[in-house]
Amino acid sequence: MKQVFLKYGKEESLLRRHPWIFSGAIHHFSEEPEEGEVVEVLMARPVDGRKYGDFEFAAVGHYQVGSIMVRVLSFERETIDEAFYERRLQSALQVRKAAGIVVDGEQSFRLVHGEGDNLAGLVIDIYGKTAVMQAHSVGMHMERQMIAEALKKVMGDQLLHIYYKSETTLPFKAGLGQENGYLLGGNADDVALENGLKFHVDWLRGQKTGFFVDQRDNRRLLEQYAKDREVLNMFCYTGGFSFYAMRGGAKLVHSVDSSQKAIDLTNANVELNFPGDARHQAFAEDAFKFLDNMKDGAYDLIILDPPAFAKHRDALRNALKGYSRLNQKAMEKIRKGGILFTFSCSQVVTKDNFRNAVFTAAAAAGRNVRILHQLHQPVDHPINIYHPEGEYLKGLVLYVE
Ligand code: SAH
């Protein structure tokens, strides 16, 4: 195995089990690794006053050209083979079972959440009998077949199809080309269940793996608030919040998304659960424009679940302004005694940043606002305690007087 030697003193984060090694920490290689290759990482140990007197094993991981050069797979000396992936997938499944979200045949959950499950660069979502697998690193891409074999073993007869979808998540520079297709089975049934509600999963064309399972718990909470309310679901994508609101007894539900494709998916999902139900209407429109044109007090339950406004730290200031502006618009117009579910899925926006942005919005709107719930990502998106960067979803449920 090719070896990566760290600069003296650059092992500190590794000793704290952080799974990323940045290019600046690397001193030299035994031989330049190929993109995606499994490498051994060694840290310098001083001998007789010489900093590079000796080297000691630190970790094994996937090598990749870029600012994060090694994604650690293990801090033990272990072989990265099918059995390794089987152990890691088994452990991930165990966590989901412990949380009670694995329901035979009717399950939608994230089985692997990258670093949160000690598998940096890998995401696997399970929709009934289909798994959708995404590689975010070249290493995981190279090993996709091996991972698929391990996944089959771990999930057993529960799993009939594995769809690999990494077209948009792999580093462009690695030049790996288009890589979407079935690794197991094919022509899977595209209807899955979440808390007894049905939804189409468009793994062929949809965003991410096709459906956002990370809002499962928050949708359920929304359902409890929906009775007799007039609901506006902003940034609806596949309409998750909308059909939960309908089951919760909402009087009316309006779904808004700027993408016509998302509106089509929302209409199809509502139809699947509540055929011919006239309470629902969907609009392909820009959310900010919709809020500007909307009548005062038209809705008493509003959901704001926008895409990440900041993908990088340098975009943080503008992102926070964006969250403030959006929330202010909603708070100015929501009916008295209204409930606002508001979210941010930007990883660089902390819980405090977000709360501050919402505070600014409330003050500018001049309304009395109480925080009823503080929301976050669910159990199947666990945060590795050594990798706090894994925390991304935060939300607030507000009572607007
Ligand atoms: N709430 C959804 C997930 C939202 S993803 C769920 O529960 O699954 C974000 C969505 O915002 C995407 O569907 C995207 O098309 C939409 N979007 C992005 N910019 C928008 C804008 N300016 N106005 C309205 N929708 C927008």
Tab-separated table of C-alpha atoms and ligand atoms in Angstrom:
chain	number	residue	atom	x	y	z
A	1	MET	CA	0.000	0.000	0.000
A	2	LYS	CA	1.301	3.473	-0.817
A	3	GLN	CA	2.147	5.608	2.166
A	4	VAL	CA	1.364	9.226	3.011
A	5	PHE	CA	3.771	10.840	5.473
A	6	LEU	CA	2.455	13.757	7.529
A	7	LYS	CA	4.378	16.864	8.479
A	8	TYR	CA	5.555	16.860	12.046
A	9	GLY	CA	2.820	18.245	14.328
A	10	LYS	CA	0.051	17.816	11.725
A	11	GLU	CA	-1.329	14.666	13.312
A	12	GLU	CA	-3.285	16.448	16.047
A	13	SER	CA	-6.677	16.370	14.362
A	14	LEU	CA	-6.120	12.703	13.459
A	15	LEU	CA	-5.407	11.862	17.074
A	16	ARG	CA	-8.802	13.454	17.788
A	17	ARG	CA	-10.250	11.116	15.166
A	18	HIS	CA	-11.192	13.806	12.685
A	19	PRO	CA	-11.515	11.967	9.343
A	20	TRP	CA	-10.051	14.559	6.944
A	21	ILE	CA	-6.412	15.166	6.052
A	22	PHE	CA	-5.778	18.425	4.221
A	23	SER	CA	-3.103	18.795	1.556
A	24	GLY	CA	-1.113	21.203	3.761
A	25	ALA	CA	-0.559	18.468	6.349
A	26	ILE	CA	1.255	16.137	3.950
A	27	HIS	CA	5.054	15.971	3.936
A	28	HIS	CA	5.637	13.403	1.207
A	29	PHE	CA	4.446	10.109	-0.345
A	30	SER	CA	6.266	6.803	-0.640
A	31	GLU	CA	5.029	6.999	-4.237
A	32	GLU	CA	2.356	9.326	-5.670
A	33	PRO	CA	-1.018	7.526	-5.184
A	34	GLU	CA	-3.664	7.230	-7.891
A	35	GLU	CA	-6.940	9.099	-7.357
A	36	GLY	CA	-9.221	6.983	-5.181
A	37	GLU	CA	-6.494	4.613	-4.013
A	38	VAL	CA	-6.470	3.320	-0.424
A	39	VAL	CA	-3.385	4.693	1.336
A	40	GLU	CA	-1.717	4.299	4.708
A	41	VAL	CA	-1.148	7.498	6.675
A	42	LEU	CA	1.918	7.783	8.896
A	43	MET	CA	2.757	10.435	11.463
A	44	ALA	CA	6.219	11.670	12.380
A	45	ARG	CA	7.795	10.746	15.710
A	46	PRO	CA	10.926	12.566	16.830
A	47	VAL	CA	13.978	10.425	17.657
A	48	ASP	CA	17.137	11.869	19.231
A	49	GLY	CA	15.871	15.393	18.667
A	50	ARG	CA	15.219	14.775	14.943
A	51	LYS	CA	11.590	15.572	14.073
A	52	TYR	CA	11.348	12.980	11.313
A	53	GLY	CA	13.310	10.357	13.203
A	54	ASP	CA	10.596	7.760	12.906
A	55	PHE	CA	7.083	7.236	11.578
A	56	GLU	CA	4.091	5.565	13.164
A	57	PHE	CA	0.799	4.264	11.740
A	58	ALA	CA	-2.074	6.765	12.032
A	59	ALA	CA	-4.891	5.726	9.672
A	60	VAL	CA	-5.982	4.256	6.336
A	61	GLY	CA	-8.095	6.203	3.902
A	62	HIS	CA	-8.987	7.179	0.355
A	63	TYR	CA	-6.583	9.447	-1.476
A	64	GLN	CA	-7.917	12.206	-3.703
A	65	VAL	CA	-6.432	15.284	-5.342
A	66	GLY	CA	-7.924	18.393	-3.741
A	67	SER	CA	-7.893	20.311	-0.513
A	68	ILE	CA	-9.032	17.245	1.457
A	69	MET	CA	-6.414	14.754	0.294
A	70	VAL	CA	-7.231	11.756	2.455
A	71	ARG	CA	-10.625	10.721	3.798
A	72	VAL	CA	-9.992	8.361	6.673
A	73	LEU	CA	-11.744	5.004	6.588
A	74	SER	CA	-10.182	3.574	9.725
A	75	PHE	CA	-7.860	4.493	12.547
A	76	GLU	CA	-6.963	0.796	12.898
A	77	ARG	CA	-4.716	-1.201	10.644
A	78	GLU	CA	-7.445	-2.901	8.639
A	79	THR	CA	-7.774	-4.109	5.098
A	80	ILE	CA	-10.350	-2.167	3.085
A	81	ASP	CA	-12.258	-4.986	1.422
A	82	GLU	CA	-15.830	-6.223	1.153
A	83	ALA	CA	-15.730	-7.508	4.738
A	84	PHE	CA	-14.716	-4.033	5.944
A	85	TYR	CA	-17.724	-2.454	4.206
A	86	GLU	CA	-19.962	-5.212	5.506
A	87	ARG	CA	-18.901	-4.420	9.097
A	88	ARG	CA	-19.464	-0.699	8.636
A	89	LEU	CA	-22.859	-1.164	6.939
A	90	GLN	CA	-23.925	-3.614	9.632
A	91	SER	CA	-23.034	-1.073	12.299
A	92	ALA	CA	-24.995	1.636	10.436
A	93	LEU	CA	-28.022	-0.660	10.204
A	94	GLN	CA	-27.731	-1.461	13.905
A	95	VAL	CA	-28.019	2.243	14.767
A	96	ARG	CA	-31.191	2.594	12.656
A	97	LYS	CA	-32.664	-0.540	14.217
A	98	ALA	CA	-31.912	0.794	17.688
A	99	ALA	CA	-33.813	3.951	16.745
A	100	GLY	CA	-36.806	1.889	15.577
A	101	ILE	CA	-36.938	3.259	12.037
A	102	VAL	CA	-36.301	-0.012	10.209
A	103	VAL	CA	-39.704	-1.433	9.326
A	104	ASP	CA	-39.535	-4.463	7.039
A	105	GLY	CA	-40.582	-3.687	3.520
A	106	GLU	CA	-42.023	-0.244	4.308
A	107	GLN	CA	-38.980	1.664	5.163
A	108	SER	CA	-37.462	4.899	3.945
A	109	PHE	CA	-34.324	5.871	5.730
A	110	ARG	CA	-30.738	6.893	5.216
A	111	LEU	CA	-28.539	3.887	5.909
A	112	VAL	CA	-25.201	5.623	5.449
A	113	HIS	CA	-24.576	9.281	6.168
A	114	GLY	CA	-20.905	9.697	5.232
A	115	GLU	CA	-18.627	10.670	8.085
A	116	GLY	CA	-21.563	10.270	10.492
A	117	ASP	CA	-21.320	6.534	9.857
A	118	ASN	CA	-17.537	6.427	9.538
A	119	LEU	CA	-17.773	6.104	5.768
A	120	ALA	CA	-16.540	9.455	4.493
A	121	GLY	CA	-17.692	10.079	0.924
A	122	LEU	CA	-20.612	7.617	0.882
A	123	VAL	CA	-24.378	8.126	1.121
A	124	ILE	CA	-26.950	5.338	0.895
A	125	ASP	CA	-30.709	5.890	1.142
A	126	ILE	CA	-33.136	2.982	1.385
A	127	TYR	CA	-36.582	3.326	-0.194
A	128	GLY	CA	-38.466	0.107	0.390
A	129	LYS	CA	-36.715	-2.547	-1.667
A	130	THR	CA	-34.432	-0.079	-3.440
A	131	ALA	CA	-31.188	1.467	-2.279
A	132	VAL	CA	-29.882	4.645	-3.868
A	133	MET	CA	-26.153	4.945	-3.451
A	134	GLN	CA	-24.097	8.089	-3.954
A	135	ALA	CA	-20.326	8.518	-3.961
A	136	HIS	CA	-18.932	11.894	-2.989
A	137	SER	CA	-15.317	10.761	-3.290
A	138	VAL	CA	-13.327	9.029	-6.005
A	139	GLY	CA	-12.406	6.249	-3.568
A	140	MET	CA	-16.034	5.324	-2.892
A	141	HIS	CA	-16.720	5.507	-6.622
A	142	MET	CA	-13.913	3.017	-7.344
A	143	GLU	CA	-15.227	0.641	-4.709
A	144	ARG	CA	-18.931	0.932	-5.621
A	145	GLN	CA	-19.235	-2.677	-6.763
A	146	MET	CA	-17.644	-4.000	-3.586
A	147	ILE	CA	-19.920	-1.783	-1.486
A	148	ALA	CA	-22.951	-3.026	-3.442
A	149	GLU	CA	-21.975	-6.631	-2.654
A	150	ALA	CA	-21.615	-5.798	1.041
A	151	LEU	CA	-24.941	-3.964	0.991
A	152	LYS	CA	-26.695	-7.011	-0.472
A	153	LYS	CA	-25.346	-9.175	2.333
A	154	VAL	CA	-26.313	-6.725	5.080
A	155	MET	CA	-29.846	-5.988	3.816
A	156	GLY	CA	-30.581	-9.556	2.658
A	157	ASP	CA	-33.872	-10.274	0.832
A	158	GLN	CA	-35.153	-6.855	1.825
A	159	LEU	CA	-33.167	-5.390	-1.012
A	160	LEU	CA	-33.879	-6.047	-4.696
A	161	HIS	CA	-32.406	-3.000	-6.417
A	162	ILE	CA	-29.352	-0.831	-5.985
A	163	TYR	CA	-29.254	2.338	-8.037
A	164	TYR	CA	-25.931	4.160	-8.236
A	165	LYS	CA	-26.276	7.914	-8.756
A	166	SER	CA	-23.053	9.879	-8.616
A	167	GLU	CA	-23.230	11.956	-11.736
A	168	THR	CA	-23.402	15.258	-9.868
A	169	THR	CA	-21.543	14.426	-6.673
A	170	LEU	CA	-18.146	13.336	-7.939
A	171	PRO	CA	-15.332	15.825	-8.395
A	172	PHE	CA	-15.527	17.058	-11.958
A	173	LYS	CA	-11.751	17.206	-12.269
A	174	ALA	CA	-11.339	13.496	-11.674
A	175	GLY	CA	-12.861	13.027	-15.145
A	176	LEU	CA	-14.810	9.911	-14.237
A	177	GLY	CA	-17.650	10.630	-16.615
A	178	GLN	CA	-21.328	9.860	-16.132
A	179	GLU	CA	-21.955	7.106	-13.693
A	180	ASN	CA	-25.616	6.468	-13.117
A	181	GLY	CA	-27.152	3.026	-13.320
A	182	TYR	CA	-28.313	-0.079	-11.499
A	183	LEU	CA	-25.691	-2.169	-9.700
A	184	LEU	CA	-28.380	-4.679	-8.740
A	185	GLY	CA	-31.817	-5.375	-10.197
A	186	GLY	CA	-33.512	-2.651	-12.221
A	187	ASN	CA	-36.953	-1.258	-13.067
A	188	ALA	CA	-37.679	-0.774	-9.427
A	189	ASP	CA	-41.111	0.308	-8.251
A	190	ASP	CA	-40.731	3.995	-7.611
A	191	VAL	CA	-43.346	4.358	-4.871
A	192	ALA	CA	-42.056	4.271	-1.295
A	193	LEU	CA	-43.578	4.915	2.117
A	194	GLU	CA	-42.778	7.308	4.912
A	195	ASN	CA	-44.865	7.143	8.081
A	196	GLY	CA	-47.591	5.450	6.034
A	197	LEU	CA	-47.676	8.148	3.338
A	198	LYS	CA	-46.717	7.314	-0.236
A	199	PHE	CA	-44.292	9.151	-2.432
A	200	HIS	CA	-42.646	8.674	-5.816
A	201	VAL	CA	-38.880	8.508	-5.652
A	202	ASP	CA	-37.387	9.833	-8.814
A	203	TRP	CA	-33.874	8.437	-8.457
A	204	LEU	CA	-33.376	8.732	-12.179
A	205	ARG	CA	-33.964	12.461	-12.409
A	206	GLY	CA	-34.677	13.883	-8.950
A	207	GLN	CA	-32.347	15.971	-6.809
A	208	LYS	CA	-29.943	14.242	-4.448
A	209	THR	CA	-31.118	10.646	-4.033
A	210	GLY	CA	-34.688	11.552	-5.048
A	211	PHE	CA	-36.488	12.406	-1.813
A	212	PHE	CA	-35.414	14.262	1.295
A	213	VAL	CA	-35.747	11.760	4.121
A	214	ASP	CA	-34.064	14.185	6.525
A	215	GLN	CA	-37.349	16.034	7.168
A	216	ARG	CA	-39.253	12.899	8.219
A	217	ASP	CA	-39.581	13.774	11.926
A	218	ASN	CA	-40.228	17.441	11.225
A	219	ARG	CA	-43.002	16.589	8.762
A	220	ARG	CA	-44.629	14.450	11.400
A	221	LEU	CA	-44.507	17.341	13.852
A	222	LEU	CA	-46.059	19.597	11.229
A	223	GLU	CA	-48.919	17.142	10.827
A	224	GLN	CA	-49.815	17.724	14.476
A	225	TYR	CA	-50.134	21.472	13.891
A	226	ALA	CA	-52.093	21.276	10.640
A	227	LYS	CA	-55.681	20.763	11.809
A	228	ASP	CA	-58.017	23.401	10.344
A	229	ARG	CA	-55.105	25.554	9.205
A	230	GLU	CA	-54.449	27.201	5.858
A	231	VAL	CA	-51.012	26.039	4.922
A	232	LEU	CA	-48.322	27.442	2.642
A	233	ASN	CA	-45.470	25.033	1.854
A	234	MET	CA	-42.605	27.049	0.381
A	235	PHE	CA	-39.775	25.290	-1.499
A	236	CYS	CA	-41.943	22.175	-1.547
A	237	TYR	CA	-39.758	20.013	-3.877
A	238	THR	CA	-41.607	16.641	-3.809
A	239	GLY	CA	-44.322	18.004	-1.514
A	240	GLY	CA	-43.447	16.090	1.659
A	241	PHE	CA	-44.747	18.726	4.060
A	242	SER	CA	-47.875	19.205	1.934
A	243	PHE	CA	-49.248	15.695	2.145
A	244	TYR	CA	-48.470	15.461	5.860
A	245	ALA	CA	-50.431	18.720	6.361
A	246	MET	CA	-53.353	17.218	4.443
A	247	ARG	CA	-53.339	14.104	6.600
A	248	GLY	CA	-53.217	16.374	9.629
A	249	GLY	CA	-56.539	17.923	8.613
A	250	ALA	CA	-55.469	21.186	6.983
A	251	LYS	CA	-58.289	23.220	5.429
A	252	LEU	CA	-56.166	24.167	2.432
A	253	VAL	CA	-52.583	23.533	1.312
A	254	HIS	CA	-50.649	25.596	-1.224
A	255	SER	CA	-47.269	24.308	-2.409
A	256	VAL	CA	-44.709	26.588	-4.068
A	257	ASP	CA	-41.453	25.775	-5.865
A	258	SER	CA	-39.625	27.574	-8.657
A	259	SER	CA	-39.066	24.299	-10.484
A	260	GLN	CA	-41.937	23.019	-12.643
A	261	LYS	CA	-40.556	19.502	-12.261
A	262	ALA	CA	-40.847	19.804	-8.473
A	263	ILE	CA	-44.439	21.027	-8.838
A	264	ASP	CA	-45.255	18.032	-11.055
A	265	LEU	CA	-43.740	15.694	-8.459
A	266	THR	CA	-45.700	17.402	-5.672
A	267	ASN	CA	-48.985	17.106	-7.581
A	268	ALA	CA	-48.265	13.442	-8.321
A	269	ASN	CA	-47.511	12.709	-4.652
A	270	VAL	CA	-50.612	14.499	-3.399
A	271	GLU	CA	-52.693	12.595	-5.945
A	272	LEU	CA	-51.136	9.328	-4.792
A	273	ASN	CA	-52.213	9.931	-1.185
A	274	PHE	CA	-55.355	12.034	-1.573
A	275	PRO	CA	-56.776	11.415	-5.045
A	276	GLY	CA	-59.024	14.212	-6.260
A	277	ASP	CA	-58.658	16.205	-3.035
A	278	ALA	CA	-59.445	19.833	-3.874
A	279	ARG	CA	-57.729	21.219	-0.776
A	280	HIS	CA	-54.355	21.215	-2.538
A	281	GLN	CA	-52.956	23.547	-5.182
A	282	ALA	CA	-49.369	23.928	-6.419
A	283	PHE	CA	-47.628	26.931	-7.983
A	284	ALA	CA	-44.410	27.046	-9.993
A	285	GLU	CA	-43.158	30.420	-8.793
A	286	ASP	CA	-40.242	32.119	-7.130
A	287	ALA	CA	-40.739	31.995	-3.354
A	288	PHE	CA	-39.709	35.598	-2.737
A	289	LYS	CA	-42.086	36.885	-5.426
A	290	PHE	CA	-44.895	34.708	-4.125
A	291	LEU	CA	-44.454	36.153	-0.629
A	292	ASP	CA	-44.367	39.708	-2.013
A	293	ASN	CA	-47.618	39.225	-3.891
A	294	MET	CA	-49.429	37.257	-1.220
A	295	LYS	CA	-52.317	38.811	0.716
A	296	ASP	CA	-51.795	39.715	4.381
A	297	GLY	CA	-53.027	36.950	6.649
A	298	ALA	CA	-53.707	34.505	3.803
A	299	TYR	CA	-52.084	31.609	5.687
A	300	ASP	CA	-51.750	30.603	9.328
A	301	LEU	CA	-49.171	27.853	8.886
A	302	ILE	CA	-46.132	28.502	6.711
A	303	ILE	CA	-43.161	26.232	5.966
A	304	LEU	CA	-39.894	27.719	4.709
A	305	ASP	CA	-37.437	25.002	3.703
A	306	PRO	CA	-35.138	26.641	1.152
A	307	PRO	CA	-32.064	25.104	-0.493
A	308	ALA	CA	-28.710	25.835	1.183
A	309	PHE	CA	-28.129	29.587	0.778
A	310	ALA	CA	-24.422	29.176	1.615
A	311	LYS	CA	-22.359	26.330	0.249
A	312	HIS	CA	-19.078	27.875	1.448
A	313	ARG	CA	-17.973	29.936	4.402
A	314	ASP	CA	-17.308	33.036	2.272
A	315	ALA	CA	-20.991	33.111	1.327
A	316	LEU	CA	-22.107	33.129	4.962
A	317	ARG	CA	-22.903	36.828	5.359
A	318	ASN	CA	-25.079	36.943	2.263
A	319	ALA	CA	-26.757	33.700	3.210
A	320	LEU	CA	-27.723	35.064	6.619
A	321	LYS	CA	-29.186	38.138	4.961
A	322	GLY	CA	-31.140	35.834	2.662
A	323	TYR	CA	-32.586	33.873	5.602
A	324	SER	CA	-33.512	37.128	7.363
A	325	ARG	CA	-35.205	38.547	4.291
A	326	LEU	CA	-37.169	35.377	3.620
A	327	ASN	CA	-38.315	34.962	7.214
A	328	GLN	CA	-39.208	38.632	7.534
A	329	LYS	CA	-41.482	38.416	4.494
A	330	ALA	CA	-43.274	35.410	5.964
A	331	MET	CA	-43.549	36.917	9.447
A	332	GLU	CA	-44.956	40.182	8.145
A	333	LYS	CA	-47.824	38.430	6.422
A	334	ILE	CA	-48.620	35.322	8.441
A	335	ARG	CA	-52.025	35.493	10.154
A	336	LYS	CA	-52.157	36.393	13.863
A	337	GLY	CA	-51.543	33.298	15.933
A	338	GLY	CA	-49.839	31.668	12.968
A	339	ILE	CA	-47.212	28.936	13.091
A	340	LEU	CA	-43.996	29.179	11.115
A	341	PHE	CA	-41.770	26.161	10.424
A	342	THR	CA	-38.461	27.597	9.236
A	343	PHE	CA	-35.298	25.723	8.241
A	344	SER	CA	-31.729	26.057	7.077
A	345	CYS	CA	-29.813	23.157	5.571
A	346	SER	CA	-26.576	25.131	5.023
A	347	GLN	CA	-23.789	23.352	6.839
A	348	VAL	CA	-21.766	26.557	7.347
A	349	VAL	CA	-24.724	28.299	9.029
A	350	THR	CA	-24.641	27.337	12.704
A	351	LYS	CA	-27.669	26.954	14.927
A	352	ASP	CA	-26.833	30.313	16.537
A	353	ASN	CA	-26.277	32.024	13.167
A	354	PHE	CA	-29.666	30.839	12.019
A	355	ARG	CA	-31.475	31.786	15.190
A	356	ASN	CA	-29.930	35.230	14.945
A	357	ALA	CA	-31.080	35.633	11.352
A	358	VAL	CA	-34.621	34.674	12.380
A	359	PHE	CA	-34.436	37.034	15.375
A	360	THR	CA	-33.471	39.871	13.006
A	361	ALA	CA	-36.438	38.978	10.814
A	362	ALA	CA	-38.876	38.942	13.754
A	363	ALA	CA	-37.651	42.310	14.990
A	364	ALA	CA	-37.903	43.841	11.524
A	365	ALA	CA	-41.416	42.434	11.079
A	366	GLY	CA	-42.349	43.873	14.470
A	367	ARG	CA	-44.211	40.765	15.644
A	368	ASN	CA	-44.137	38.983	18.986
A	369	VAL	CA	-42.576	35.593	18.345
A	370	ARG	CA	-42.146	32.568	20.588
A	371	ILE	CA	-39.899	29.587	19.823
A	372	LEU	CA	-41.944	26.409	20.300
A	373	HIS	CA	-39.512	23.794	18.974
A	374	GLN	CA	-35.883	23.667	17.935
A	375	LEU	CA	-35.484	21.114	15.182
A	376	HIS	CA	-32.548	19.246	13.699
A	377	GLN	CA	-31.601	16.350	11.473
A	378	PRO	CA	-33.014	12.906	12.377
A	379	VAL	CA	-31.300	9.819	13.787
A	380	ASP	CA	-30.472	8.390	10.380
A	381	HIS	CA	-28.288	11.455	9.688
A	382	PRO	CA	-26.051	10.989	12.726
A	383	ILE	CA	-23.224	13.355	13.585
A	384	ASN	CA	-19.836	11.832	14.236
A	385	ILE	CA	-18.748	13.527	17.458
A	386	TYR	CA	-15.255	13.986	16.009
A	387	HIS	CA	-16.658	15.568	12.844
A	388	PRO	CA	-18.972	18.419	13.905
A	389	GLU	CA	-19.118	19.535	10.248
A	390	GLY	CA	-21.727	16.780	9.825
A	391	GLU	CA	-24.364	18.910	11.529
A	392	TYR	CA	-26.301	20.755	8.833
A	393	LEU	CA	-30.080	20.829	9.292
A	394	LYS	CA	-31.636	23.165	11.831
A	395	GLY	CA	-35.104	24.531	12.173
A	396	LEU	CA	-37.395	26.516	14.427
A	397	VAL	CA	-41.119	26.269	14.984
A	398	LEU	CA	-42.408	29.722	15.862
A	399	TYR	CA	-45.673	31.047	17.175
A	400	VAL	CA	-46.238	34.445	15.616
A	401	GLU	CA	-48.658	36.503	17.709
B	1	SAH	N1	-39.015	20.990	1.554
B	1	SAH	C1	-38.544	19.992	0.625
B	1	SAH	C2	-37.095	20.148	0.254
B	1	SAH	C3	-36.733	21.497	-0.321
B	1	SAH	S1	-35.350	21.460	-1.375
B	1	SAH	C4	-38.830	18.604	1.191
B	1	SAH	O1	-39.385	18.471	2.276
B	1	SAH	O2	-38.497	17.627	0.527
B	1	SAH	C5	-35.326	23.075	-1.989
B	1	SAH	C6	-36.303	23.376	-3.121
B	1	SAH	O3	-36.303	24.775	-3.314
B	1	SAH	C7	-35.975	22.768	-4.469
B	1	SAH	O4	-37.046	21.969	-4.891
B	1	SAH	C8	-35.799	23.966	-5.414
B	1	SAH	O5	-36.367	23.758	-6.705
B	1	SAH	C9	-36.553	25.051	-4.695
B	1	SAH	N2	-36.131	26.439	-4.943
B	1	SAH	C10	-34.875	26.922	-5.071
B	1	SAH	N3	-34.897	28.262	-5.219
B	1	SAH	C11	-36.196	28.645	-5.170
B	1	SAH	C12	-36.862	29.922	-5.231
B	1	SAH	N4	-36.203	31.059	-5.371
B	1	SAH	N5	-38.209	29.921	-5.129
B	1	SAH	C13	-38.906	28.769	-4.974
B	1	SAH	N6	-38.319	27.561	-4.904
B	1	SAH	C14	-36.986	27.490	-4.999
